[in-house]
Coordinates of C-alpha atoms and ligand atoms in Angstrom, one line a residue:
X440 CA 0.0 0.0 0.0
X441 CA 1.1 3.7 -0.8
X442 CA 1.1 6.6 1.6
X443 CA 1.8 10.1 0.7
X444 CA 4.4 11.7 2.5
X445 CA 2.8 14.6 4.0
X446 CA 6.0 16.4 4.4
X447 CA 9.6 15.9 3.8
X448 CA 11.5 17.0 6.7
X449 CA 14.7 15.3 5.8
X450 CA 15.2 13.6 2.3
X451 CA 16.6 9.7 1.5
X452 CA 15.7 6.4 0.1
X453 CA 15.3 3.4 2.8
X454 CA 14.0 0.0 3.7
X455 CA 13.7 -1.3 6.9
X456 CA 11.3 -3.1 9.3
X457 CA 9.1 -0.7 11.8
X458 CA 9.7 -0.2 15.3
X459 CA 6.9 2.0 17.1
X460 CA 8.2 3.8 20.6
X461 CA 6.7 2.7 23.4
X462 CA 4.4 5.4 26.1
X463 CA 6.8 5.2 29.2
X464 CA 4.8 4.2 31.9
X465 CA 2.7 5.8 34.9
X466 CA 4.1 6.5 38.0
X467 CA 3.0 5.9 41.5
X468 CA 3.4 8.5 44.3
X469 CA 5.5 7.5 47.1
X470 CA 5.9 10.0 51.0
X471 CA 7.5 13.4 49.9
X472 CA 10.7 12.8 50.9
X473 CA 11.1 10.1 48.7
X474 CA 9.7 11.7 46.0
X475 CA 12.0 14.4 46.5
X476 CA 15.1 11.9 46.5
X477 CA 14.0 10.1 43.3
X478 CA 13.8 13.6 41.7
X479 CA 17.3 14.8 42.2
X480 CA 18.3 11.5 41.6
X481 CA 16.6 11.3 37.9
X482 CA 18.4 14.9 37.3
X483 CA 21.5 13.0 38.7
X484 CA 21.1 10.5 36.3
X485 CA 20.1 13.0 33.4
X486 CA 23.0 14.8 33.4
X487 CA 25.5 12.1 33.3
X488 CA 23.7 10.6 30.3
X489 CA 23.8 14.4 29.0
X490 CA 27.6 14.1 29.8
X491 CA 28.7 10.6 28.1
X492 CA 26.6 11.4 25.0
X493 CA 28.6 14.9 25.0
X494 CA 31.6 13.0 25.0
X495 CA 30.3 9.9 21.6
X496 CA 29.0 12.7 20.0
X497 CA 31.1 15.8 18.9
X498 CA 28.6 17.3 16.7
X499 CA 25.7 17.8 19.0
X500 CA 27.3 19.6 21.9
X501 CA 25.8 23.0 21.2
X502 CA 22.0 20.8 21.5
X503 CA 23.4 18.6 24.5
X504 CA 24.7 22.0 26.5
X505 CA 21.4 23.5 26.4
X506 CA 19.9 20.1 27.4
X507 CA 22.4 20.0 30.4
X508 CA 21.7 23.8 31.4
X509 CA 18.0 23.3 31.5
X510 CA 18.5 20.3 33.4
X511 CA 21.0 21.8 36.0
X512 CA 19.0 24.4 36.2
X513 CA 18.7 25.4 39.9
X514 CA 15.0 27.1 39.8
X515 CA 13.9 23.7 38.0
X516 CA 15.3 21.8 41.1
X517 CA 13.7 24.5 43.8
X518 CA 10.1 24.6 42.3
X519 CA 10.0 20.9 41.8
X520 CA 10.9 20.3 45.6
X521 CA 8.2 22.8 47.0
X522 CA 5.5 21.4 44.2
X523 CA 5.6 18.0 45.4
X524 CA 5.7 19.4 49.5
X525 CA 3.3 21.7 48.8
X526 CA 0.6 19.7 46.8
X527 CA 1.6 16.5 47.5
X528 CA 2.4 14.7 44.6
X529 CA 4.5 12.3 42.8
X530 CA 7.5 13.6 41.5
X531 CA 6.4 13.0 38.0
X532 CA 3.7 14.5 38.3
X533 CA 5.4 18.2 40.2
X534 CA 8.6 18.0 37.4
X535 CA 5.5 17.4 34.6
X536 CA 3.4 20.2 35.8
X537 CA 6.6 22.4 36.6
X538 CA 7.8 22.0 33.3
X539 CA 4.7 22.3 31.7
X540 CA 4.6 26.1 33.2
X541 CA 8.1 26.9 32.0
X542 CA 7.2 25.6 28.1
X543 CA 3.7 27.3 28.2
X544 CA 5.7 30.8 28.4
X545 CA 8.3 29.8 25.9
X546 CA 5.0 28.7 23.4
X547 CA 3.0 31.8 23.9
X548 CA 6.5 33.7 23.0
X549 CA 6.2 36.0 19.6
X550 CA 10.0 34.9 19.0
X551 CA 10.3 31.7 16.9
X552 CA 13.6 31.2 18.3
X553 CA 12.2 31.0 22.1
X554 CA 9.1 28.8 20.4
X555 CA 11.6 25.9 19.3
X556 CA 13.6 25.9 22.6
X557 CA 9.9 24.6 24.5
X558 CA 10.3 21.7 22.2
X559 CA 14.0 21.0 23.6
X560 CA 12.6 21.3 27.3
X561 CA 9.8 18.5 26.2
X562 CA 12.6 16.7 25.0
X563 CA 14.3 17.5 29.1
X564 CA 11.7 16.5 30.7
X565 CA 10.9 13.4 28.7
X566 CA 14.2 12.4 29.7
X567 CA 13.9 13.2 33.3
X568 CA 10.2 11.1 33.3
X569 CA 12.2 8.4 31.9
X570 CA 15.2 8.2 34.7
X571 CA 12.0 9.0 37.5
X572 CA 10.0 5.8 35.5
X573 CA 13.6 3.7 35.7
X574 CA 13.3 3.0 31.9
X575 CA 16.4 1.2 30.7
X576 CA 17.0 2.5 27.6
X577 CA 16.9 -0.5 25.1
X578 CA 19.3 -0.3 22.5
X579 CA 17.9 -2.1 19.4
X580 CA 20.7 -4.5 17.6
X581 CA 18.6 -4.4 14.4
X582 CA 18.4 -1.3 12.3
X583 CA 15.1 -0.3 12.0
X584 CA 12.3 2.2 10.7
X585 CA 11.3 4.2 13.6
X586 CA 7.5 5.3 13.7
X587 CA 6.7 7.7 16.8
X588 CA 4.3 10.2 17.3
X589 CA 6.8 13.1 18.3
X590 CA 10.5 12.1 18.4
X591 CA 12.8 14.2 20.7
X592 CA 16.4 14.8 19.5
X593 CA 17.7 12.8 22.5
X594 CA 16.1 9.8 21.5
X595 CA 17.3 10.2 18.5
X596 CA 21.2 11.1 19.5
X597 CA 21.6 7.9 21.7
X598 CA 20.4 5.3 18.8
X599 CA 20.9 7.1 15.8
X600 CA 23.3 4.2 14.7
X601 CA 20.1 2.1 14.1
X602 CA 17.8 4.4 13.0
X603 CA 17.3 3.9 9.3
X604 CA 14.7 6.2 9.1
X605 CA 11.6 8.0 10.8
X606 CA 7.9 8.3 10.0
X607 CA 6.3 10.3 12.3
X608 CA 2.7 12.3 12.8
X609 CA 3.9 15.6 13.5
X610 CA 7.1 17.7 13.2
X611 CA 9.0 21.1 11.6
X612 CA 11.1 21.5 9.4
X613 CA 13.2 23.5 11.6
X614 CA 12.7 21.7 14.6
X615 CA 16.0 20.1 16.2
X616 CA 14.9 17.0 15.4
X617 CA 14.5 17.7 11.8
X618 CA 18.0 19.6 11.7
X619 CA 19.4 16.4 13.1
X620 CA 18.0 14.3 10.6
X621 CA 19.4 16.5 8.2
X622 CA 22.6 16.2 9.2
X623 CA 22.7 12.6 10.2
X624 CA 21.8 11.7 6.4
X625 CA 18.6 10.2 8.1
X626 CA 15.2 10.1 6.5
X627 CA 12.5 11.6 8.2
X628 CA 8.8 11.8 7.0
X629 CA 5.3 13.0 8.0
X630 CA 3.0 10.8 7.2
X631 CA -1.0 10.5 8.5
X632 CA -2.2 7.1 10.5
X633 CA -0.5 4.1 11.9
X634 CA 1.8 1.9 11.3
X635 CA 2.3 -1.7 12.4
X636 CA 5.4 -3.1 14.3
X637 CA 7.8 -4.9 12.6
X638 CA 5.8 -4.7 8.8
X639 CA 8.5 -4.0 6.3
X640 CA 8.2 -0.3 4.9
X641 CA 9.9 1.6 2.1
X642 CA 10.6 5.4 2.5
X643 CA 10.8 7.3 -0.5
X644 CA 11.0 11.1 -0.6
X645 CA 12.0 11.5 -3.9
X646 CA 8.5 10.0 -5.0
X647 CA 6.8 11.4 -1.7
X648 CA 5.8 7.9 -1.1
X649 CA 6.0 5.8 2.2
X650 CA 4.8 2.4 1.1
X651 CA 4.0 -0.1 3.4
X652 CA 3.8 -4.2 3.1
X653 CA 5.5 -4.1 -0.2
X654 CA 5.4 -6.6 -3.1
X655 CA 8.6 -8.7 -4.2
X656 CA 8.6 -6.7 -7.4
X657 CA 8.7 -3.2 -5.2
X658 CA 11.1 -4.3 -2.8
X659 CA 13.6 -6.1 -5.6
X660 CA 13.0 -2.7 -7.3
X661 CA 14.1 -0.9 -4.1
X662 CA 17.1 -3.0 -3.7
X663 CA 18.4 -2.0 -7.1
X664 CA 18.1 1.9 -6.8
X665 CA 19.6 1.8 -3.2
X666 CA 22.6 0.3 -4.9
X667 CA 22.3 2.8 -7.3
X668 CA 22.3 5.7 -4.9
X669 CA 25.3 4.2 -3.5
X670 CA 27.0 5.1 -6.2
X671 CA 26.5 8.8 -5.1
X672 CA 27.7 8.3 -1.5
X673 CA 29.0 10.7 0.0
X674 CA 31.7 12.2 -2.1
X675 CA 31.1 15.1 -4.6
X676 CA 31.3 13.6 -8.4
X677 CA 32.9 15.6 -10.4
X678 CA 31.3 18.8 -11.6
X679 CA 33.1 21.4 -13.9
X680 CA 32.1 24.5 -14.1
X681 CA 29.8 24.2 -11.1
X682 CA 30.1 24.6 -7.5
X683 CA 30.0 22.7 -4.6
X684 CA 29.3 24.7 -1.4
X685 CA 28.7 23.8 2.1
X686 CA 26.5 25.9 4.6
X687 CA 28.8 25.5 8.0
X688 CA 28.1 27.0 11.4
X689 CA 30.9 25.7 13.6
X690 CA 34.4 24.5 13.0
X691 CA 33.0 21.0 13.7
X692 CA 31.3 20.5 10.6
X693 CA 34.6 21.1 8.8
X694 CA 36.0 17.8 8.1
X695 CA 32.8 16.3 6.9
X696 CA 33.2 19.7 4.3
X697 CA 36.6 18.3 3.1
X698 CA 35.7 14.6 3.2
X699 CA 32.8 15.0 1.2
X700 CA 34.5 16.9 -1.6
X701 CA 33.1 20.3 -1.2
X702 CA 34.5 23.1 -3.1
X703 CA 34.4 25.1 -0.5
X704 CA 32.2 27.4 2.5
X705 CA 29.9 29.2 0.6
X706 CA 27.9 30.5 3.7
X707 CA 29.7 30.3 7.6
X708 CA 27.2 31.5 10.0
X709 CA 29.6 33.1 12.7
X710 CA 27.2 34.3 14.8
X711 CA 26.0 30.7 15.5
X712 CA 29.5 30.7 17.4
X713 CA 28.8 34.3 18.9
X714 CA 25.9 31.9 20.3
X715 CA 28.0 29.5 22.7
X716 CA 29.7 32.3 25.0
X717 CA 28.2 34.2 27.1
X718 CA 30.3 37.2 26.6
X719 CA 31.3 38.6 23.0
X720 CA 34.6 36.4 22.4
X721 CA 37.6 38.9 21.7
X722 CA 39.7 39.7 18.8
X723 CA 42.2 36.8 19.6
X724 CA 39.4 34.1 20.0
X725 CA 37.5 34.7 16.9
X726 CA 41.6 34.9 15.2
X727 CA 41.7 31.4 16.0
X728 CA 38.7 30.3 14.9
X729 CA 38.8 31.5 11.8
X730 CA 42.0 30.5 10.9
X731 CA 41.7 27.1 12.3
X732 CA 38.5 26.8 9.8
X733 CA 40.6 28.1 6.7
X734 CA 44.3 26.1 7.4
X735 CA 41.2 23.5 7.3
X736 CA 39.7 24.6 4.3
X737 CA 43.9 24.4 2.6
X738 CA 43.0 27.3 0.0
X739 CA 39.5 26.6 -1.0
X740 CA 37.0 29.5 -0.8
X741 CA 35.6 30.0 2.8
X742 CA 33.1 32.6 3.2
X743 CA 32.5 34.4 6.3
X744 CA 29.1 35.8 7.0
X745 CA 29.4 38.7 9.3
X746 CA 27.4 38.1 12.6
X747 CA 24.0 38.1 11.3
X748 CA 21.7 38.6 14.6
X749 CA 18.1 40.4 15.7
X750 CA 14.4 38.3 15.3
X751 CA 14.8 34.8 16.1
X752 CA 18.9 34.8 16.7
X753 CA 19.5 36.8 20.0
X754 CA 22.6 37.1 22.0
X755 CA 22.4 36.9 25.7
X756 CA 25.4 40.0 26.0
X757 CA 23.9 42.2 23.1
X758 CA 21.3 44.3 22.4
X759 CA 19.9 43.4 19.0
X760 CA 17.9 45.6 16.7
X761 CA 16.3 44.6 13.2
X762 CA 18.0 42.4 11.3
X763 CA 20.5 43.8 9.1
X764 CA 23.3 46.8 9.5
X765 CA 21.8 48.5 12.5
X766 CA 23.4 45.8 14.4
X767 CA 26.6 46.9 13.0
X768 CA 25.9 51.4 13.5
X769 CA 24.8 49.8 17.5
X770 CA 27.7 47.7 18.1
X771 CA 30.4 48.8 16.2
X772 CA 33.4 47.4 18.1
X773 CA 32.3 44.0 17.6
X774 CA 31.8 44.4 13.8
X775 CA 35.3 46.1 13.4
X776 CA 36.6 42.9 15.6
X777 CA 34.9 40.3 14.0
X778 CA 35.8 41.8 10.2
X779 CA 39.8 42.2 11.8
X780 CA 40.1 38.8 12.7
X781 CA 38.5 37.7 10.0
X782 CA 40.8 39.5 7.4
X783 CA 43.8 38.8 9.6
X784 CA 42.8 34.7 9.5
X785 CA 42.9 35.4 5.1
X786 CA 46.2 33.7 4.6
X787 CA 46.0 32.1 1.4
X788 CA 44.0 35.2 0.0
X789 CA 40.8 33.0 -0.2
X790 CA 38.3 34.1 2.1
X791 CA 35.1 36.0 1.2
X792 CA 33.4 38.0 3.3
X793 CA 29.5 38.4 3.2
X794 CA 27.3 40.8 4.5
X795 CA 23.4 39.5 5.5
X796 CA 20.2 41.4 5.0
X797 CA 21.4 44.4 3.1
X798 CA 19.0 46.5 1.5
X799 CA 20.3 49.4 -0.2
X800 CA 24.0 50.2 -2.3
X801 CA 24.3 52.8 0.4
X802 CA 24.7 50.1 3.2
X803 CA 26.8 47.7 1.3
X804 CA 29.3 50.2 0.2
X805 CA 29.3 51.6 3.9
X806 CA 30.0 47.7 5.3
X807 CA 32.7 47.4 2.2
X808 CA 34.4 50.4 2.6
X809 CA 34.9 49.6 6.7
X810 CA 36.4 46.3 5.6
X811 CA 39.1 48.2 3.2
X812 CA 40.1 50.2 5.1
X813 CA 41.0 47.7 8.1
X814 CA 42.8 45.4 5.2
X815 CA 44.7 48.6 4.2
X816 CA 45.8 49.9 7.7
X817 CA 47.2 46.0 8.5
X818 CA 48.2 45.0 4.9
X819 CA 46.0 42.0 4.8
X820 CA 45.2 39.9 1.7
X821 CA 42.6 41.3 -0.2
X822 CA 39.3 39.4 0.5
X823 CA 36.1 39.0 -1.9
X824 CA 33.5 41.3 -0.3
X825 CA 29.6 40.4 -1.3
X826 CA 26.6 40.1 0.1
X827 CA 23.4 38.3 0.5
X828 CA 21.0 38.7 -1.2
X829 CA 17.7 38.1 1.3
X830 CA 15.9 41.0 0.9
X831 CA 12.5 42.5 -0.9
X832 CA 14.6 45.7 -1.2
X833 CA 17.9 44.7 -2.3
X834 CA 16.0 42.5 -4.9
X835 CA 14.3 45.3 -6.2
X836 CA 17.0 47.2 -6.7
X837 CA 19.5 44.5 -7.8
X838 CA 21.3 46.8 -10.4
X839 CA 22.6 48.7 -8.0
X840 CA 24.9 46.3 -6.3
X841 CA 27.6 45.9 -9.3
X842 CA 30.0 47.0 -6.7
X843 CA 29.8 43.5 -5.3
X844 CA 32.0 40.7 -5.7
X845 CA 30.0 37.6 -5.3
X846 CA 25.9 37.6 -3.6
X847 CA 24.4 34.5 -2.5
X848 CA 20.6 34.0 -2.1
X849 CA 19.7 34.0 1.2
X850 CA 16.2 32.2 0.1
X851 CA 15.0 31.8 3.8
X852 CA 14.5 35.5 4.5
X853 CA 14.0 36.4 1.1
X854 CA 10.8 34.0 0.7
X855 CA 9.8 35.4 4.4
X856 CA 9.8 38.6 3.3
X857 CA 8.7 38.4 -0.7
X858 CA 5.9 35.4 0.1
X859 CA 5.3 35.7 4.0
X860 CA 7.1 32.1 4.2
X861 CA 8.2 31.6 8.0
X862 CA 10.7 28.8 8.7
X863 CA 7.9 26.8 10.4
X864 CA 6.2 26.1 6.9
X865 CA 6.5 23.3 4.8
X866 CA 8.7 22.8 1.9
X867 CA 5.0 22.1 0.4
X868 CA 3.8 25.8 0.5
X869 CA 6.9 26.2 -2.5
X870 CA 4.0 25.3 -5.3
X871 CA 2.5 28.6 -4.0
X872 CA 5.3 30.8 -4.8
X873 CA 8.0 29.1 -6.5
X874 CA 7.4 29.7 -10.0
X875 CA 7.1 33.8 -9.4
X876 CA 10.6 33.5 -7.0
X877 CA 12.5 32.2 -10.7
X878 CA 10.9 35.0 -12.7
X879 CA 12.4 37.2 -10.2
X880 CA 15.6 35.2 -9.8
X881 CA 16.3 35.0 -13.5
X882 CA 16.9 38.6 -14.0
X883 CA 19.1 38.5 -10.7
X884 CA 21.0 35.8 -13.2
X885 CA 21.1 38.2 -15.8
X886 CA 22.6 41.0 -13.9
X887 CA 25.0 39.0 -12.2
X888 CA 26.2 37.3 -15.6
X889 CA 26.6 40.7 -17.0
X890 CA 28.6 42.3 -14.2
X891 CA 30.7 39.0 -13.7
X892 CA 29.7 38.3 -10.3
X893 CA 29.5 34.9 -9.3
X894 CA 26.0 34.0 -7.8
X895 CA 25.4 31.2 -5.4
X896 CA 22.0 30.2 -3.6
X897 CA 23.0 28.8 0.4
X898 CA 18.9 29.0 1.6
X899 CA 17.6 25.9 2.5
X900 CA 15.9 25.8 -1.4
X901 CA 19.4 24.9 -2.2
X902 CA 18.8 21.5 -0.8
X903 CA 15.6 20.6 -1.9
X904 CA 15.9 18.4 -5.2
X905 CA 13.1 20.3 -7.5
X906 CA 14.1 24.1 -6.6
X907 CA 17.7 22.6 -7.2
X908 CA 17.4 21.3 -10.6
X909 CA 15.5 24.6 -11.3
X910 CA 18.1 27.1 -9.9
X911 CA 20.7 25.2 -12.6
X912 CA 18.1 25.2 -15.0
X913 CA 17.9 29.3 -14.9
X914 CA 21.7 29.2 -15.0
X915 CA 22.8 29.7 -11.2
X916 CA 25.8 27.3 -11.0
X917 CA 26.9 27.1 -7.0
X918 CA 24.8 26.0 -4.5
X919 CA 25.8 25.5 -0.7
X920 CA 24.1 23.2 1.2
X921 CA 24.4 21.2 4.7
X922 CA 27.2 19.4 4.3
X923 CA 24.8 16.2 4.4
X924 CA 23.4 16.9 1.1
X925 CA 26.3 16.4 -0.8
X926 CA 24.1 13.2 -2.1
X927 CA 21.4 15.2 -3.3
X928 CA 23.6 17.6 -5.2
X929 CA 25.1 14.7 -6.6
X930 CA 21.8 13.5 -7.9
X931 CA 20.3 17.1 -8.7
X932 CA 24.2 17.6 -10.5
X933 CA 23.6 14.3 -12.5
X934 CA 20.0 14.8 -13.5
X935 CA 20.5 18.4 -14.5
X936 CA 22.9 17.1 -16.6
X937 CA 21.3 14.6 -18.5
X938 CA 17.9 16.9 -18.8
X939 CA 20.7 19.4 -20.9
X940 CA 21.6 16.1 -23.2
Ligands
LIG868 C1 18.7 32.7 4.4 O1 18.1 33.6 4.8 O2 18.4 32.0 3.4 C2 20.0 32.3 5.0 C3 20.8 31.4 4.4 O3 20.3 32.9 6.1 P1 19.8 32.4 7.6 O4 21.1 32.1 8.4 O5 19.1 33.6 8.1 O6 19.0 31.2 7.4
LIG869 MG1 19.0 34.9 6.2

């Protein structure tokens, strides 16, 4: 039987056998000091798990940090205690109902950012109710399908080695979960009703297909093209004349960047390191950073987005403002740090640095003439200076930015602002404004052919296979992705290809 994928939240081809997660299950209440002792003992327990995953898995320390801060969180502890004296109740019942306060405030929040983070303290206290319920975790020795109702990222962290794949009711494409998925190479689907345990499944999201019980002819056929996509793992085939660019926003991603083949960084998001302090790092710091990333990088292009902060990306030190240069005007140490180190780290003359949400020529030369004159004062190497292009404005006006090097399309914030898109929506509103967005991208094409500036898109629409094969089709030739979707550039790269035969 076929199902339709509701929504893709994180693209690939699989077979496997389903496992549904268990409900964990009810707890009893116990005298008050007990209860008390089994809670701090479950946030005991949390934190070490919190600790020896930190220590297997190198790439999800930001996510595990926060985990581990919420957890440790003394005011957690404090209000728990005095719930259970107060009223009476089990533990699980004071952390649920504690908890349960704390994520109602984060939900009713107008910031999307402060919105996702309730989702991470479900994903605490699931945790916590597990250690209170004294649920071993069970780690499966099969690989399976995994079909849940709402899957937390920690689930997912300590058994993503047999996750093949996950089906689900619910879920974001910008949830955690989904930007895990993403970068674990892992499918993961939306898909509407049941499904039973152990029955033999096929995800497809290429097809937008889940299909269940399938016939020998389907699952021979299956067999075949997963051999076939093998052929594409992960390692960029060639592709003159194009790019290969990878989206990166900590040094950690880096060798996955080089193993894979990538041509180079076509979008680093520094401020997502900006994020993990919680003081502005200095001069020095951000020095070594940078240039640890491009003695990685041995040459290739890196490109350095200048802290791009305000709306959903906040800074516990700073005072944001709108999104864009006023960030800059209000803080203008940090910029002229950040832009120092980052022209001081140019050693092989290869770095580019971009500028997010301009709007107008005015504030782009403004940014680019800061930028030459701390390259002249030291003597740096020249970089490539460019911008994004993400906004309504600056698309309107696109002639007037011949002055810069190289743009990329931002197409997050430039689909927010042109279509109302939010980065909660589906990839499945694109039908809605898709066609219209390559009317107006072809003539950014056109002006950027004509002015010789190379054009990349590094939006998420980069890595999803249609609006791919269409951005080569109206002539843009670099695309940065997630490292992870190396594969599906391959693919879109090879298609594209043999459409133009
Ligand atoms: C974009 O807006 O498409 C983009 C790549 O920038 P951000 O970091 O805001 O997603
Ligand atoms: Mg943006």
């Amino acid at each position: 039987m076929k199902k339709e994928i509701i929504e893709t939240l994180s693209n690939g081809y699989v077979m496997g056998k389903i496992k549904c997660i268990v409900e964990s299950k009810v707890e009893t209440k116990n005298t008050t000091v007990f209860e008390i002792e089994k809670f701090d003992l479950a946030i005991k327990k949390s934190l070490l798990q919190i600790a020896k995953l930190k220590e297997s898995n190198q790439n999800m320390q930001d996510y595990l940090s926060i985990q581990e801060l919420m957890i440790s969180d003394p005011s957690l502890t404090k209000q728990v205690h005095s719930f259970i004296e107060v009223n009476n109740v089990s533990a699980k019942d004071a952390v649920c109902e504690v908890m349960a306060e704390f994520m109602d405030g984060l939900k009713k929040s107008s910031s999307s950012y402060l919105k996702e983070r309730s989702t991470d303290m479900e994903d605490v206290l699931n945790r916590i109710v597990e250690n209170l319920n004294d649920v071993v975790e069970k780690k499966e020795s099969e690989p399976y399908i995994l079909f849940t109702k709402t899957l937390y990222p920690s689930y997912l962290i300590a058994n993503m080695h047999n996750i093949l794949g996950i089906i689900t009711n619910y879920g974001g494409y910008t949830s955690h979960t989904a930007i895990l998925c993403r970068s674990l190479d892992i499918p993961f689907v939306v898909c509407d009703g049941d499904f039973v345990e152990n029955s033999l499944v096929i995800i497809d999201t290429r097809k937008g297909l889940v299909i269940t019980d399938p016939s020998e002819d389907e699952v021979t056929r299956c067999r075949i093209n997963m051999e076939k996509r093998g052929s594409f793992e992960k390692k960029a085939i060639a592709h003159p004349g194009f790019m290969f660019l990878a989206n990166v926003s900590s040094n950690l991603d880096l060798s996955r960047v080089l193993d894979y083949g990538f041509d180079g960084i076509g979008l680093y998001r520094t401020e997502m390191i900006f994020m993990n302090t919680h003081r502005p790092y200095s001069m020095n710091e951000q020095y070594e950073i940078y240039l640890e990333t491009v003695q990685k990088m041995q040459g290739k292009i890196v490109c350095f987005r200048t802290f791009d902060v305000g709306d959903d990306k906040q800074l516990p030190y700073l005072k944001t403002f709108k999104k864009g240069i006023d960030n800059y005007k209000n803080n203008p140490i940090l910029f002229i740090e950040q832009v120092s180190a980052i022209l001081k780290a140019n050693i092989y003359g290869n770095v580019r640095i971009m500028f997010p949400m301009i709007e107008s020529k005015e504030e782009f030369l403004y940014l680019k003439r800061w930028v030459l004159k701390i390259r002249e004062e030291n003597q740096y190497n020249m970089p490539k200076i460019g911008m994004m292009l993400e906004t309504k404005e600056a698309l309107e006006h696109i002639e007037e930015f011949s002055d810069a090097d190289f743009i990329s399309i931002g197409t997050n914030d430039l689909t927010n602002q042109l279509y109302q898109i939010s980065r909660d929506d589906g990839i499945d509103r694109m039908d809605s404004y898709f066609a219209d967005l390559l009317v107006k991208l072809k003539k950014v094409v056109k002006f950027c052919d004509d002015n010789n500036i190379c054009l990349s898109v590094c939006g998420e629409l980069a890595s999803v296979t249609n609006a791919a094969i269409s951005f080569y089709k109206i002539g843009i030739r670099n695309l940065s992705v997630a490292p992870s979707a190396i594969r599906m550039l391959n693919m879109v790269y090879d298609e594209y290809q043999k459409i133009k035969e």
